[in-house]
Short mmCIF file of C-alpha atoms and ligand atoms in Angstrom, two decimals:
data_model
loop_
_atom_site.label_atom_id
_atom_site.label_comp_id
_atom_site.label_asym_id
_atom_site.label_seq_id
_atom_site.Cartn_x
_atom_site.Cartn_y
_atom_site.Cartn_z
CA MET A 20 26.66 7.50 10.12
CA VAL A 21 25.84 4.34 8.17
CA ASN A 22 23.88 1.24 9.00
CA GLN A 23 25.01 -2.29 8.24
CA SER A 24 23.98 -2.07 4.63
CA GLY A 25 25.80 1.23 4.26
CA ARG A 26 22.71 3.43 3.76
CA LEU A 27 20.70 5.77 5.90
CA TRP A 28 18.10 8.45 5.20
CA GLN A 29 19.95 11.75 5.28
CA LYS A 30 17.14 14.01 6.48
CA ARG A 31 14.97 13.93 9.59
CA GLY A 32 11.46 12.70 9.07
CA THR A 33 12.18 10.82 5.87
CA PHE A 34 10.85 7.64 7.46
CA VAL A 35 7.41 9.26 7.84
CA MET A 36 7.47 10.68 4.33
CA ALA A 37 8.74 7.46 2.76
CA ALA A 38 6.44 5.14 4.70
CA ALA A 39 3.49 7.46 3.97
CA ALA A 40 4.40 7.66 0.29
CA SER A 41 4.52 3.86 0.23
CA ALA A 42 1.25 3.53 2.11
CA ILE A 43 -0.63 6.14 0.09
CA GLY A 44 -1.20 4.67 -3.33
CA LEU A 45 -3.66 2.96 -5.62
CA GLY A 46 -4.86 1.24 -2.47
CA ASN A 47 -6.26 4.49 -1.11
CA ILE A 48 -7.54 6.11 -4.27
CA TRP A 49 -8.51 3.19 -6.52
CA ARG A 50 -9.00 0.16 -4.25
CA PHE A 51 -10.50 1.70 -1.08
CA PRO A 52 -13.43 3.45 -2.81
CA HIS A 53 -14.36 0.42 -4.88
CA GLU A 54 -14.03 -1.99 -1.94
CA LEU A 55 -16.20 0.41 0.05
CA GLY A 56 -18.69 0.49 -2.81
CA THR A 57 -18.92 -3.27 -3.29
CA ASN A 58 -18.81 -4.21 0.40
CA GLY A 59 -21.63 -2.17 1.87
CA GLY A 60 -20.17 1.32 2.40
CA SER A 61 -20.03 2.28 6.05
CA ALA A 62 -19.99 -1.34 7.31
CA PHE A 63 -16.71 -1.86 5.50
CA LEU A 64 -15.38 1.53 6.62
CA PHE A 65 -15.90 0.93 10.35
CA ILE A 66 -14.35 -2.53 10.28
CA TYR A 67 -11.46 -1.12 8.28
CA LEU A 68 -10.84 1.65 10.84
CA ALA A 69 -10.97 -0.86 13.70
CA CYS A 70 -8.43 -3.08 11.91
CA ILE A 71 -6.07 -0.14 11.45
CA ALA A 72 -6.22 0.96 15.08
CA LEU A 73 -6.34 -2.37 16.87
CA VAL A 74 -4.36 -4.69 14.69
CA CYS A 75 -2.26 -2.88 12.13
CA LEU A 76 -0.61 -0.04 14.05
CA PRO A 77 0.96 -2.33 16.70
CA VAL A 78 2.20 -4.70 13.98
CA MET A 79 3.58 -1.77 11.98
CA LEU A 80 5.72 -0.69 14.89
CA ALA A 81 6.93 -4.27 15.31
CA GLU A 82 7.84 -4.51 11.63
CA ALA A 83 9.82 -1.25 11.58
CA LEU A 84 11.64 -2.29 14.78
CA ILE A 85 12.94 -5.45 13.13
CA GLY A 86 14.62 -3.33 10.47
CA ARG A 87 15.96 -0.87 13.01
CA VAL A 88 17.52 -3.57 15.14
CA GLY A 89 18.67 -5.81 12.27
CA GLY A 90 19.81 -2.89 10.11
CA LYS A 91 19.40 -4.84 6.87
CA GLY A 92 16.81 -5.93 4.32
CA PRO A 93 13.81 -8.09 5.15
CA VAL A 94 15.63 -11.44 4.99
CA GLN A 95 19.01 -10.59 6.48
CA SER A 96 17.70 -8.48 9.36
CA PHE A 97 16.45 -11.70 10.93
CA SER A 98 19.84 -13.38 10.54
CA VAL A 99 21.64 -10.39 12.05
CA ILE A 100 19.27 -10.44 15.01
CA SER A 101 19.84 -14.17 15.57
CA ARG A 102 23.55 -13.49 15.65
CA LEU A 103 23.07 -10.66 18.17
CA GLN A 104 20.84 -12.81 20.37
CA GLY A 105 22.87 -15.98 20.14
CA LYS A 106 21.66 -18.68 17.77
CA SER A 107 18.93 -21.11 18.62
CA PHE A 108 16.69 -23.19 16.44
CA ILE A 109 13.66 -20.94 16.52
CA THR A 110 15.60 -17.74 16.08
CA SER A 111 17.90 -18.69 13.28
CA SER A 112 16.34 -20.97 10.74
CA PHE A 113 12.65 -20.19 10.44
CA TRP A 114 12.23 -16.43 10.73
CA PRO A 115 14.17 -15.24 7.67
CA LEU A 116 11.41 -17.02 5.73
CA ILE A 117 9.13 -14.12 6.70
CA GLY A 118 11.38 -11.86 4.65
CA LEU A 119 11.42 -14.30 1.77
CA MET A 120 7.65 -14.58 1.81
CA GLY A 121 7.49 -10.78 1.88
CA ALA A 122 9.70 -10.43 -1.17
CA LEU A 123 7.51 -12.95 -3.03
CA THR A 124 4.34 -11.16 -1.96
CA GLY A 125 5.95 -7.98 -3.31
CA PHE A 126 6.26 -9.61 -6.74
CA MET A 127 2.62 -10.60 -6.74
CA ILE A 128 1.49 -7.12 -5.74
CA ALA A 129 3.89 -5.43 -8.17
CA SER A 130 2.47 -7.47 -11.05
CA PHE A 131 -1.17 -6.36 -10.81
CA TYR A 132 -0.19 -2.97 -9.44
CA SER A 133 1.76 -2.18 -12.58
CA VAL A 134 -1.24 -3.08 -14.76
CA VAL A 135 -3.36 -0.53 -12.88
CA GLY A 136 -0.43 1.91 -12.97
CA GLY A 137 -0.44 1.46 -16.76
CA TRP A 138 -4.19 2.20 -16.97
CA THR A 139 -3.58 5.36 -14.95
CA LEU A 140 -0.87 6.47 -17.34
CA ALA A 141 -3.11 5.75 -20.34
CA TYR A 142 -5.95 7.82 -18.87
CA LEU A 143 -3.65 10.68 -17.99
CA LEU A 144 -2.12 10.78 -21.46
CA ASP A 145 -5.56 10.52 -23.02
CA ALA A 146 -6.92 13.35 -20.86
CA ILE A 147 -3.97 15.55 -21.76
CA VAL A 148 -4.17 14.82 -25.49
CA GLN A 149 -7.96 14.88 -25.86
CA GLY A 150 -8.89 17.48 -23.25
CA SER A 151 -12.01 16.23 -21.52
CA THR A 152 -12.17 12.65 -22.79
CA THR A 153 -14.92 10.56 -24.07
CA THR A 154 -18.68 11.00 -23.99
CA SER A 155 -20.87 9.39 -21.33
CA GLU A 156 -20.71 5.90 -22.66
CA GLY A 157 -17.31 6.59 -24.12
CA SER A 158 -15.36 5.89 -20.94
CA GLN A 159 -16.89 2.43 -20.66
CA VAL A 160 -15.86 1.88 -24.23
CA TYR A 161 -12.43 3.34 -23.58
CA PHE A 162 -11.88 1.06 -20.59
CA SER A 163 -12.95 -2.08 -22.43
CA LYS A 164 -10.91 -1.00 -25.43
CA LEU A 165 -7.91 -0.50 -23.17
CA GLU A 166 -8.41 -3.97 -21.77
CA SER A 167 -8.92 -5.52 -25.18
CA ARG A 168 -6.02 -3.69 -26.84
CA VAL A 169 -3.64 -5.84 -24.86
CA GLY A 170 -0.56 -4.60 -26.72
CA PHE A 171 -1.31 -1.01 -25.71
CA GLU A 172 -2.18 -2.05 -22.16
CA ILE A 173 1.13 -3.88 -21.85
CA LEU A 174 3.03 -0.95 -23.36
CA MET A 175 1.54 1.42 -20.77
CA MET A 176 2.34 -1.06 -18.01
CA LEU A 177 5.95 -1.32 -19.14
CA LEU A 178 6.18 2.46 -19.27
CA PHE A 179 4.95 2.60 -15.70
CA ILE A 180 7.52 0.00 -14.65
CA GLY A 181 10.17 2.04 -16.50
CA LEU A 182 9.25 5.17 -14.55
CA THR A 183 9.57 3.22 -11.30
CA ALA A 184 12.93 1.84 -12.37
CA ALA A 185 14.19 5.34 -13.17
CA ILE A 186 13.69 6.28 -9.51
CA VAL A 187 14.86 3.02 -7.99
CA TYR A 188 18.12 2.91 -9.98
CA GLN A 189 19.24 6.17 -8.42
CA GLY A 190 19.51 4.60 -5.01
CA VAL A 191 18.17 5.03 -1.51
CA VAL A 192 19.13 8.65 -0.90
CA LYS A 193 19.28 10.17 -4.38
CA GLY A 194 16.30 8.23 -5.71
CA LEU A 195 13.94 7.19 -2.94
CA GLU A 196 14.58 9.88 -0.35
CA ARG A 197 14.59 12.80 -2.78
CA PHE A 198 11.47 11.63 -4.58
CA LEU A 199 9.37 10.29 -1.71
CA ARG A 200 9.81 13.35 0.50
CA ILE A 201 7.92 15.65 -1.85
CA LEU A 202 5.11 13.37 -2.91
CA THR A 203 2.91 13.08 0.15
CA PRO A 204 2.38 16.86 0.52
CA ALA A 205 1.71 17.07 -3.23
CA ILE A 206 -0.91 14.31 -2.99
CA LEU A 207 -2.66 15.95 -0.04
CA ILE A 208 -2.87 19.30 -1.80
CA MET A 209 -4.29 17.76 -4.99
CA LEU A 210 -6.86 15.77 -3.02
CA VAL A 211 -8.14 18.76 -1.07
CA VAL A 212 -8.57 20.74 -4.32
CA LEU A 213 -10.44 17.82 -5.87
CA MET A 214 -12.65 17.40 -2.81
CA LEU A 215 -13.70 21.05 -2.86
CA TYR A 216 -14.53 20.67 -6.53
CA SER A 217 -16.45 17.45 -5.96
CA PHE A 218 -18.46 19.00 -3.11
CA SER A 219 -19.34 21.97 -5.27
CA VAL A 220 -20.57 20.02 -8.31
CA GLY A 221 -21.60 16.72 -6.72
CA SER A 222 -23.84 15.57 -3.91
CA PRO A 223 -21.74 15.60 -0.72
CA SER A 224 -24.64 14.81 1.63
CA GLN A 225 -25.50 11.55 -0.14
CA GLY A 226 -21.87 10.59 -0.61
CA LEU A 227 -20.92 11.20 3.00
CA ALA A 228 -24.06 9.51 4.33
CA TYR A 229 -23.17 6.42 2.34
CA MET A 230 -19.71 6.42 3.88
CA PHE A 231 -20.54 7.22 7.47
CA SER A 232 -24.05 6.14 8.47
CA PRO A 233 -23.58 2.71 10.01
CA ASP A 234 -25.33 -0.20 8.34
CA PHE A 235 -24.09 -3.45 9.78
CA SER A 236 -26.78 -5.57 8.15
CA LYS A 237 -24.36 -6.30 5.30
CA LEU A 238 -21.57 -7.58 7.52
CA SER A 239 -20.07 -11.02 6.90
CA TRP A 240 -16.76 -12.74 7.60
CA GLY A 241 -15.88 -12.27 3.96
CA ILE A 242 -16.22 -8.49 4.33
CA VAL A 243 -14.22 -8.48 7.56
CA LEU A 244 -11.44 -10.40 5.79
CA LYS A 245 -11.49 -7.94 2.90
CA ALA A 246 -11.38 -4.96 5.26
CA MET A 247 -8.46 -6.43 7.17
CA GLY A 248 -6.62 -7.44 4.01
CA HIS A 249 -7.15 -3.97 2.64
CA ALA A 250 -5.86 -2.37 5.85
CA PHE A 251 -2.64 -4.40 5.52
CA PHE A 252 -2.36 -3.54 1.84
CA SER A 253 -3.01 0.12 2.40
CA LEU A 254 -0.41 0.46 5.15
CA SER A 255 2.15 -1.53 3.10
CA LEU A 256 2.29 -3.89 6.03
CA GLY A 257 3.38 -7.50 6.34
CA MET A 258 5.85 -7.83 3.47
CA GLY A 259 9.01 -6.13 4.66
CA VAL A 260 8.66 -2.58 3.31
CA LEU A 261 8.76 -1.25 6.86
CA ILE A 262 11.63 -3.55 7.80
CA THR A 263 13.57 -2.10 4.88
CA PHE A 264 12.63 1.53 5.58
CA GLY A 265 13.25 0.97 9.31
CA SER A 266 16.77 -0.17 8.47
CA TYR A 267 17.39 3.11 6.61
CA THR A 268 16.28 5.16 9.64
CA PRO A 269 18.83 6.59 12.08
CA LYS A 270 18.46 5.31 15.63
CA ASP A 271 17.77 8.68 17.21
CA GLN A 272 14.35 9.05 15.59
CA ASN A 273 11.19 8.12 17.47
CA LEU A 274 9.55 5.19 15.69
CA GLY A 275 6.33 5.04 17.74
CA GLN A 276 5.23 8.58 16.90
CA MET A 277 6.27 8.28 13.29
CA ILE A 278 4.24 5.11 12.80
CA LEU A 279 1.15 6.75 14.28
CA LEU A 280 1.54 9.67 11.90
CA VAL A 281 1.84 7.36 8.90
CA GLY A 282 -1.35 5.54 9.95
CA VAL A 283 -3.22 8.81 10.32
CA LEU A 284 -2.02 10.18 6.97
CA ASP A 285 -2.89 6.99 5.13
CA THR A 286 -6.39 6.85 6.59
CA LEU A 287 -6.93 10.54 5.90
CA VAL A 288 -6.03 10.12 2.25
CA ALA A 289 -8.34 7.10 1.84
CA LEU A 290 -11.22 9.07 3.37
CA LEU A 291 -10.45 12.13 1.23
CA ALA A 292 -10.35 9.99 -1.91
CA ALA A 293 -13.74 8.48 -1.07
CA ALA A 294 -15.03 11.97 -0.28
CA VAL A 295 -13.97 13.06 -3.77
CA ILE A 296 -15.47 10.07 -5.55
CA PHE A 297 -18.81 9.29 -3.84
CA PRO A 298 -20.40 12.77 -3.98
CA LEU A 299 -19.74 12.72 -7.73
CA VAL A 300 -21.00 9.18 -8.20
CA PHE A 301 -24.22 9.90 -6.27
CA ALA A 302 -24.87 13.13 -8.12
CA PHE A 303 -25.10 11.16 -11.35
CA ASP A 304 -27.53 8.49 -10.28
CA ASN A 305 -27.18 6.36 -13.35
CA LEU A 306 -23.78 5.34 -12.04
CA GLN A 307 -23.35 2.41 -9.76
CA VAL A 308 -21.43 2.72 -6.52
CA ASN A 309 -20.63 -0.96 -6.65
CA ALA A 310 -18.95 -0.87 -10.03
CA GLY A 311 -15.84 -2.59 -8.61
CA PRO A 312 -12.32 -2.05 -9.97
CA SER A 313 -13.61 0.02 -12.88
CA LEU A 314 -15.25 2.60 -10.58
CA VAL A 315 -12.42 5.09 -10.94
CA PHE A 316 -11.73 4.26 -14.57
CA VAL A 317 -15.29 4.26 -15.94
CA ALA A 318 -17.60 6.12 -13.60
CA LEU A 319 -15.34 9.09 -12.92
CA PRO A 320 -14.35 9.88 -16.51
CA GLN A 321 -18.04 9.71 -17.44
CA ILE A 322 -18.74 12.36 -14.86
CA PHE A 323 -15.74 14.46 -15.79
CA SER A 324 -16.93 14.48 -19.38
CA VAL A 325 -20.23 16.17 -18.53
CA ILE A 326 -19.34 18.68 -15.82
CA SER A 327 -17.72 22.06 -16.16
CA TRP A 328 -13.94 22.08 -15.91
CA GLY A 329 -14.17 18.28 -16.04
CA GLY A 330 -11.24 18.02 -18.46
CA VAL A 331 -8.91 19.92 -16.16
CA PHE A 332 -9.99 17.96 -13.10
CA GLN A 333 -9.62 14.71 -14.96
CA ILE A 334 -5.99 15.60 -15.60
CA VAL A 335 -5.46 16.53 -11.94
CA PHE A 336 -7.14 13.32 -10.75
CA PHE A 337 -5.13 10.97 -12.92
CA ALA A 338 -1.90 12.87 -12.25
CA LEU A 339 -2.62 12.37 -8.56
CA LEU A 340 -3.30 8.68 -9.08
CA LEU A 341 -0.12 8.26 -11.08
CA VAL A 342 2.06 10.00 -8.50
CA ALA A 343 0.53 7.95 -5.70
CA ALA A 344 0.95 4.72 -7.66
CA LEU A 345 4.57 5.44 -8.54
CA SER A 346 5.61 6.25 -5.00
CA SER A 347 4.10 3.00 -3.76
CA MET A 348 5.47 0.91 -6.58
CA VAL A 349 8.97 2.11 -5.73
CA SER A 350 8.52 0.70 -2.23
CA ILE A 351 6.89 -2.57 -3.33
CA VAL A 352 10.07 -3.67 -5.10
CA GLU A 353 12.50 -2.26 -2.53
CA PRO A 354 12.47 -5.25 -0.10
CA ALA A 355 13.35 -7.66 -2.90
CA ILE A 356 16.08 -5.35 -4.22
CA SER A 357 17.53 -4.80 -0.78
CA ALA A 358 17.43 -8.57 -0.12
CA LEU A 359 19.34 -9.32 -3.33
CA GLU A 360 21.91 -6.60 -2.60
CA ASN A 361 22.48 -7.93 0.91
CA TYR A 362 22.39 -11.61 0.08
CA PHE A 363 24.45 -11.81 -3.09
CA GLY A 364 26.38 -8.59 -2.60
CA TRP A 365 24.96 -7.35 -5.92
CA LYS A 366 25.05 -3.74 -7.07
CA ARG A 367 21.75 -1.92 -7.02
CA ALA A 368 21.54 -1.76 -10.82
CA GLN A 369 22.11 -5.49 -11.10
CA ALA A 370 19.46 -6.31 -8.50
CA SER A 371 17.05 -3.86 -10.16
CA HIS A 372 17.45 -5.47 -13.60
CA VAL A 373 16.52 -8.86 -12.25
CA ILE A 374 13.58 -7.61 -10.22
CA PHE A 375 12.09 -5.38 -12.92
CA GLY A 376 12.52 -8.17 -15.49
CA LEU A 377 10.53 -10.57 -13.30
CA VAL A 378 7.87 -7.99 -12.45
CA SER A 379 7.37 -7.20 -16.15
CA ALA A 380 6.90 -10.89 -16.95
CA LEU A 381 4.35 -11.42 -14.16
CA GLY A 382 2.64 -8.14 -15.06
CA ILE A 383 2.14 -9.33 -18.63
CA GLY A 384 0.45 -12.43 -17.18
CA CYS A 385 -1.94 -10.18 -15.23
CA ALA A 386 -2.67 -8.01 -18.27
CA LEU A 387 -3.42 -11.03 -20.44
CA ASP A 388 -5.70 -12.83 -18.00
CA SER A 389 -7.96 -11.17 -15.47
CA ALA A 390 -8.13 -14.41 -13.47
CA VAL A 391 -4.37 -14.11 -12.86
CA PHE A 392 -4.86 -10.45 -11.93
CA ASN A 393 -7.62 -11.25 -9.42
CA THR A 394 -5.76 -14.19 -7.91
CA MET A 395 -2.60 -12.14 -7.39
CA ASP A 396 -4.67 -9.39 -5.77
CA PHE A 397 -6.66 -11.67 -3.47
CA VAL A 398 -3.87 -14.02 -2.40
CA SER A 399 -1.33 -11.29 -1.74
CA ALA A 400 -3.53 -8.77 0.06
CA ASN A 401 -6.02 -11.00 1.82
CA VAL A 402 -3.85 -13.99 2.68
CA LEU A 403 -0.09 -13.38 2.50
CA LEU A 404 0.09 -9.88 4.01
CA PRO A 405 -2.01 -10.83 7.07
CA LEU A 406 0.01 -14.04 7.42
CA GLY A 407 3.22 -11.98 7.31
CA GLY A 408 1.66 -9.70 9.95
CA ILE A 409 0.97 -12.64 12.32
CA LEU A 410 4.55 -13.89 12.02
CA ILE A 411 6.06 -10.43 12.47
CA ALA A 412 3.99 -9.82 15.61
CA LEU A 413 4.86 -13.22 17.08
CA TYR A 414 8.53 -12.70 16.31
CA VAL A 415 8.73 -9.34 18.05
CA GLY A 416 6.47 -10.45 20.88
CA TRP A 417 8.11 -13.77 21.69
CA VAL A 418 11.51 -14.04 20.06
CA LEU A 419 13.18 -10.63 19.83
CA LYS A 420 14.87 -9.79 23.12
CA PRO A 421 13.52 -6.52 24.59
CA GLU A 422 17.00 -5.27 25.53
CA LEU A 423 17.79 -4.99 21.81
CA TYR A 424 15.04 -2.50 21.18
CA THR A 425 13.70 -0.96 24.42
CA ASP A 426 15.36 2.39 23.76
CA GLN A 427 13.86 2.52 20.27
CA VAL A 428 10.18 1.70 20.57
CA GLY A 429 9.41 5.36 21.08
CA LEU A 430 6.29 4.81 23.20
CA PRO A 431 6.45 7.40 25.94
CA THR A 432 4.76 5.68 28.89
CA GLY A 433 5.10 2.28 30.52
CA LEU A 434 1.38 1.65 30.15
CA LEU A 435 1.47 2.25 26.40
CA ARG A 436 4.39 -0.13 26.09
CA ARG A 437 2.59 -2.85 28.02
CA ILE A 438 -0.51 -2.43 25.85
CA TRP A 439 1.62 -2.62 22.72
CA MET A 440 3.37 -5.76 24.01
CA ALA A 441 0.03 -7.42 24.78
CA MET A 442 -1.14 -6.55 21.27
CA VAL A 443 1.86 -8.01 19.47
CA CYS A 444 2.18 -11.08 21.72
CA VAL A 445 -1.44 -12.16 21.68
CA VAL A 446 -4.22 -9.83 20.57
CA SER A 447 -3.10 -8.91 17.03
CA PRO A 448 -1.99 -12.41 15.96
CA ALA A 449 -5.16 -13.93 17.43
CA CYS A 450 -7.44 -11.39 15.70
CA ILE A 451 -5.67 -11.75 12.36
CA GLY A 452 -5.71 -15.54 12.63
CA TRP A 453 -9.39 -15.60 13.54
CA VAL A 454 -10.38 -13.33 10.66
CA LEU A 455 -8.20 -15.27 8.21
CA TYR A 456 -9.69 -18.58 9.28
CA ASN A 457 -13.30 -17.44 9.15
CA GLY A 458 -12.88 -15.29 6.04
CA LEU A 459 -11.34 -18.15 4.10
CA PHE A 460 -13.37 -21.09 5.37
CA ASN A 461 -16.63 -19.77 6.81
CA SER A 462 -17.84 -17.11 4.45
N1 LIG B 7 0.12 0.66 0.28
C1 LIG B 7 0.11 0.70 -1.15
C2 LIG B 7 -1.20 1.28 -1.61
O1 LIG B 7 -2.05 1.59 -0.84
C3 LIG B 7 0.38 -0.64 -1.77
C4 LIG B 7 1.52 -1.40 -1.18
C5 LIG B 7 1.30 -2.65 -0.65
C6 LIG B 7 2.80 -0.84 -1.15
C7 LIG B 7 2.34 -3.35 -0.05
C8 LIG B 7 3.84 -1.55 -0.58
C9 LIG B 7 3.60 -2.80 -0.02
O2 LIG B 7 -1.44 1.43 -2.76
#
């Protein structure tokens, strides 16, 4: 059985594993804890959870459906659907731009993502070579040295991109399916081991209180925008990853349930990662919870260097981060690769060369200038992904004809379907639009 692009996952459940492997990444283990730390802890967490449940899950289902019905990459799926529905102005000319915007967003994310992937690789190699790294102030020094030794930083980044390419070149089934299926269970196991360790040497009560006791005094539109942007980023939503993975999924598998499972797994991993990091950070009170992007790269190694078995756990932690980063990076470039294959009829290797060449160039820009890094991060996650989400929801709610997908939504009851429809037609786009507007102009 093949879809229109000639590829389908071979095993049951690969959609869940692949979408979860894409979702679970630096976003959960590096970005979530530091966003939580700089944006008021529990206030950010509760808004984030609300965004996932009320806005993101309905849009996720919509996005995967587009791929299932269109059966192609993020640009061509829209064209296929227009052909199936009969052309009209609004169906045929505008909507493929969503896919194009998604592929561009993917470039922006891939560029700063590969810089952080490179840091992860550097820390892992350092931990393996040196045992427990650096003394207490050493990790700060190591991090600034890493950032100032730009040549080394770029080398690590290129190595990370090379590792991604090695998987992507092998194709959808031999590369992506084989690799992504084993990663999520591996990540979960490593995280649980790390959490038990962190609880035993750190201060779980303080860490968990910081995460869960509600303090809404810090709330602002800016924080709501960040929480929503992060929810989109963490679920790999709004840029065509799910369209692409949906197109690789056989039609007899229940999308609704699978999407829910992906959302639950992604949230669980983010919470576990925070539950590893904050008890440690609070136990060593000289460390700041609001350290920002360096939280994982400075605070944690400092702690690992002074606690027993720290060297071993440092290796486990950075191996976990690397695996999570790689599995997401593979999916960040997939929409663009699939679009090039479909559009120009290119071979996978050819499309991959072009994409990885461009990502390396943009990545070097991010490594050289932190302003470029921060802009790529903010614009892609907080603006373009939510914008993609609005358009995807409106498309499925108002343009896509229900008879093309009713047997595939996978929501068991009529009531659930009506709620989902109301969400994608009105509630989700309105909420995203409102948060975007206020977050950008009123904060
Ligand atoms: N979800 C990934 C993470 O949490 C990042 C990502 C964003 C992957 C967008 C694909 C698309 O790290």
